[in-house]
Amino acid sequence: MRFADLNERPVRGRYSVDIYSQNSNSWQQKEILPWQICLILGYPQISDSYFGVLVNESLYWKIRYINNDKEIYAVLRFDTLNEKFDVILSPDNVYIHNIGVFKGHVCLVEYQRADSIDIWTREVGESQNWIKFMNLPPFERKSRFDELVPICSMKNDEILASLREMNNFLERWMKKEFLLYSPDVKTYKKIHISGTVKHFIGEITYTDTFVSP
């Protein structure tokens, strides 16, 4: 799948969606998304690609969305089984920092004051209301430009996160190291992944699938 940005800034435009078919070995236009979807934000923000998060046969993207004449952050979902799009609104007064996969469910990551982080997930069932899943306490900053980004849940409910720093010269975030948060003892510890460079742009969780976000 790929998005073609039809927007001509500063005038709002539309996004065209193309889907690749292995049968015809070609791209085919699926549809043009509603005008209310004014900006699609890839996760992680690597280059200019629109990477989605794949959870339970659906792809998710963070978007800017016009709701009742107000521009808010929301979630765009694409069901790969029936090839349908829909928009999921975030909880009231919650700023979506990024989208992650925790315990096999799509989650929203929200930064609070004092550097704590709230993780929201949706209830199982018909209501599917957003509920607060976990709170990550403040971490020890080495620089005022440091920021912690939760990635996914690991065994024993531990949370894998990356530490990133704003590079003012390149005008982009650069990742520096990985941390593992243990909810049992409420502490962070550094983990080393062999072969990683000192600074990197982003990371993508691996999913064994033929779906290409």
Coordinates of C-alpha atoms in Angstrom, one line a residue:
M1 CA 0.0 0.0 0.0
R2 CA 1.1 3.5 -0.7
F3 CA -0.3 7.0 -0.1
A4 CA -0.1 9.8 -2.7
D5 CA -0.3 13.2 -1.1
L6 CA -2.5 15.3 -3.3
N7 CA -2.3 18.3 -0.9
E8 CA -1.0 21.6 -2.2
R9 CA 0.1 23.5 0.9
P10 CA -1.2 25.6 2.5
V11 CA -4.5 24.6 0.8
R12 CA -5.9 21.4 2.2
G13 CA -6.1 18.5 -0.3
R14 CA -6.7 14.8 -0.3
Y15 CA -4.7 11.5 -0.1
S16 CA -5.0 8.9 -2.8
V17 CA -4.5 5.2 -1.7
D18 CA -2.9 2.7 -4.0
I19 CA -2.7 -1.0 -3.4
Y20 CA -0.2 -3.3 -5.1
S21 CA -1.6 -6.5 -6.7
Q22 CA 0.7 -9.5 -7.1
N23 CA -1.7 -11.0 -9.7
S24 CA -1.3 -8.0 -12.1
N25 CA 2.1 -6.9 -10.8
S26 CA 0.9 -3.3 -10.7
W27 CA -0.4 -0.6 -8.5
Q28 CA -4.1 0.1 -8.5
Q29 CA -5.9 3.1 -7.0
K30 CA -8.1 2.0 -4.1
E31 CA -9.8 5.2 -3.2
I32 CA -9.3 8.9 -2.2
L33 CA -9.5 9.4 1.5
P34 CA -12.1 11.9 2.9
W35 CA -11.0 15.6 3.1
Q36 CA -11.2 15.5 6.9
I37 CA -7.9 13.5 6.9
C38 CA -5.6 16.4 6.5
L39 CA -2.3 14.8 7.4
I40 CA -1.0 11.3 7.7
L41 CA 2.0 10.8 10.1
G42 CA 4.1 7.7 9.5
Y43 CA 5.3 5.7 12.5
P44 CA 8.2 5.7 13.1
Q45 CA 8.9 8.9 11.1
I46 CA 11.6 7.4 8.9
S47 CA 12.4 9.6 5.9
D48 CA 9.1 10.5 4.2
S49 CA 7.5 7.1 4.3
Y50 CA 4.1 6.4 5.7
F51 CA 4.9 3.3 7.9
G52 CA 1.8 1.8 9.5
V53 CA 1.6 -0.3 12.7
L54 CA 0.2 -3.8 12.0
V55 CA -2.0 -5.3 14.7
N56 CA -4.4 -8.2 14.2
E57 CA -4.7 -7.9 10.4
S58 CA -5.2 -4.1 10.6
L59 CA -2.8 -1.2 9.8
Y60 CA -2.8 1.9 11.9
W61 CA -1.5 5.4 11.3
K62 CA -1.5 8.6 13.4
I63 CA -3.3 11.4 11.6
R64 CA -4.5 15.0 11.8
Y65 CA -8.3 14.9 11.5
I66 CA -11.0 17.5 11.2
N67 CA -13.8 16.7 13.7
N68 CA -16.6 19.2 14.3
D69 CA -14.6 22.0 12.7
K70 CA -11.6 21.3 15.0
E71 CA -8.3 19.7 14.0
I72 CA -7.3 16.9 16.3
Y73 CA -5.0 13.9 16.4
A74 CA -6.8 10.6 15.6
V75 CA -6.0 7.1 14.3
L76 CA -6.6 5.9 10.7
R77 CA -7.2 2.1 10.5
F78 CA -7.2 -0.1 7.4
D79 CA -8.7 -3.6 7.7
T80 CA -6.6 -5.8 5.4
L81 CA -9.3 -8.5 5.3
N82 CA -12.1 -6.4 3.9
E83 CA -9.9 -3.5 2.6
K84 CA -11.9 -0.8 4.4
F85 CA -10.7 2.4 6.1
D86 CA -12.1 4.0 9.2
V87 CA -11.1 6.7 11.7
I88 CA -10.8 6.0 15.4
L89 CA -11.0 9.1 17.6
S90 CA -8.6 9.4 20.5
P91 CA -9.8 9.8 24.1
D92 CA -10.9 13.3 25.1
N93 CA -8.1 15.7 25.8
V94 CA -5.4 13.1 25.0
Y95 CA -2.6 14.1 22.7
I96 CA -1.4 11.1 20.6
H97 CA 2.4 11.1 20.6
N98 CA 2.7 7.9 18.7
I99 CA 1.1 4.4 18.2
G100 CA 2.6 1.2 19.5
V101 CA 1.8 -2.5 20.0
F102 CA 1.5 -3.7 23.6
K103 CA 0.3 -7.2 24.6
G104 CA -0.9 -7.7 21.0
H105 CA -3.2 -4.6 21.0
V106 CA -2.8 -1.3 19.4
C107 CA -2.1 1.4 21.9
L108 CA -1.7 5.2 22.1
V109 CA 1.3 6.8 23.8
E110 CA 0.7 10.1 25.6
Y111 CA 3.3 12.3 27.3
Q112 CA 2.4 14.0 30.6
R113 CA 4.0 16.7 32.5
A114 CA 7.0 15.8 34.7
D115 CA 8.1 13.4 31.9
S116 CA 5.8 10.6 32.8
I117 CA 4.1 8.6 29.9
D118 CA 0.6 7.2 29.7
I119 CA -0.2 4.2 27.5
W120 CA -3.8 3.8 26.3
T121 CA -5.5 0.7 24.9
R122 CA -9.0 -0.2 23.7
E123 CA -11.4 -2.4 25.7
V124 CA -12.3 -5.8 24.2
G125 CA -15.9 -6.0 23.3
E126 CA -18.6 -3.9 21.6
S127 CA -17.8 -0.6 23.3
Q128 CA -14.0 -0.6 22.6
N129 CA -13.6 2.5 24.8
W130 CA -10.1 3.7 25.4
I131 CA -8.7 2.9 28.8
K132 CA -5.4 3.7 30.5
F133 CA -3.2 0.6 30.3
M134 CA 0.0 1.7 32.0
N135 CA 2.0 4.7 33.3
L136 CA 5.7 4.9 32.8
P137 CA 7.5 7.1 35.5
P138 CA 10.0 9.8 34.6
F139 CA 13.4 8.6 33.5
E140 CA 16.8 10.1 34.2
R141 CA 17.6 12.7 31.5
K142 CA 21.2 13.3 30.4
S143 CA 20.1 16.2 28.3
R144 CA 17.0 18.5 28.2
F145 CA 16.7 17.4 24.6
D146 CA 16.3 13.7 25.5
E147 CA 12.9 12.0 25.0
L148 CA 11.8 8.4 25.7
V149 CA 9.7 6.6 23.1
P150 CA 7.9 3.3 24.1
I151 CA 8.1 0.7 21.3
C152 CA 6.4 -2.5 22.4
S153 CA 5.8 -4.9 25.3
M154 CA 8.2 -7.8 26.0
K155 CA 8.0 -10.8 28.3
N156 CA 7.0 -10.3 31.9
D157 CA 5.1 -7.1 30.7
E158 CA 8.3 -5.2 30.4
I159 CA 8.3 -2.2 28.0
L160 CA 11.0 -1.7 25.4
A161 CA 11.7 1.9 24.7
S162 CA 14.2 4.0 22.7
L163 CA 15.9 7.1 23.9
R164 CA 16.1 9.8 21.4
E165 CA 17.6 13.3 21.2
M166 CA 16.7 16.3 19.0
N167 CA 19.5 17.1 16.6
N168 CA 19.1 20.8 16.0
F169 CA 21.7 20.8 13.1
L170 CA 19.8 18.1 11.2
E171 CA 16.4 19.3 12.5
R172 CA 15.3 15.7 13.3
W173 CA 15.2 13.2 16.1
M174 CA 18.1 10.8 16.5
K175 CA 17.9 7.6 18.5
K176 CA 20.7 6.9 20.9
E177 CA 20.0 3.7 23.0
F178 CA 17.4 1.2 24.1
L179 CA 15.9 1.0 27.6
L180 CA 13.7 -1.8 29.2
Y181 CA 11.2 -0.7 31.8
S182 CA 10.0 -3.2 34.4
P183 CA 6.6 -2.4 35.9
D184 CA 7.3 -4.8 38.8
V185 CA 10.2 -2.8 40.2
K186 CA 9.4 0.4 38.3
T187 CA 12.9 0.9 37.0
Y188 CA 14.7 1.3 33.7
K189 CA 17.8 -0.5 32.5
K190 CA 19.9 -0.1 29.4
I191 CA 20.0 -2.9 26.9
H192 CA 22.6 -3.4 24.2
I193 CA 21.7 -4.7 20.8
S194 CA 24.8 -6.0 19.0
G195 CA 25.5 -4.3 15.6
T196 CA 23.5 -1.1 16.2
V197 CA 25.2 2.2 15.4
K198 CA 25.7 5.0 17.9
H199 CA 22.9 7.0 16.4
F200 CA 20.0 5.8 14.3
I201 CA 16.8 7.4 13.0
G202 CA 14.1 4.9 14.0
E203 CA 13.0 1.3 14.6
I204 CA 10.2 -0.9 13.3
T205 CA 8.7 -3.8 15.2
Y206 CA 9.0 -7.1 13.2
T207 CA 5.8 -8.9 12.2
D208 CA 5.7 -12.2 10.3
T209 CA 3.3 -11.2 7.5
F210 CA 3.0 -10.6 3.8
V211 CA 1.3 -7.2 4.5
S212 CA 3.6 -4.3 3.6
P213 CA 2.7 -1.0 5.4

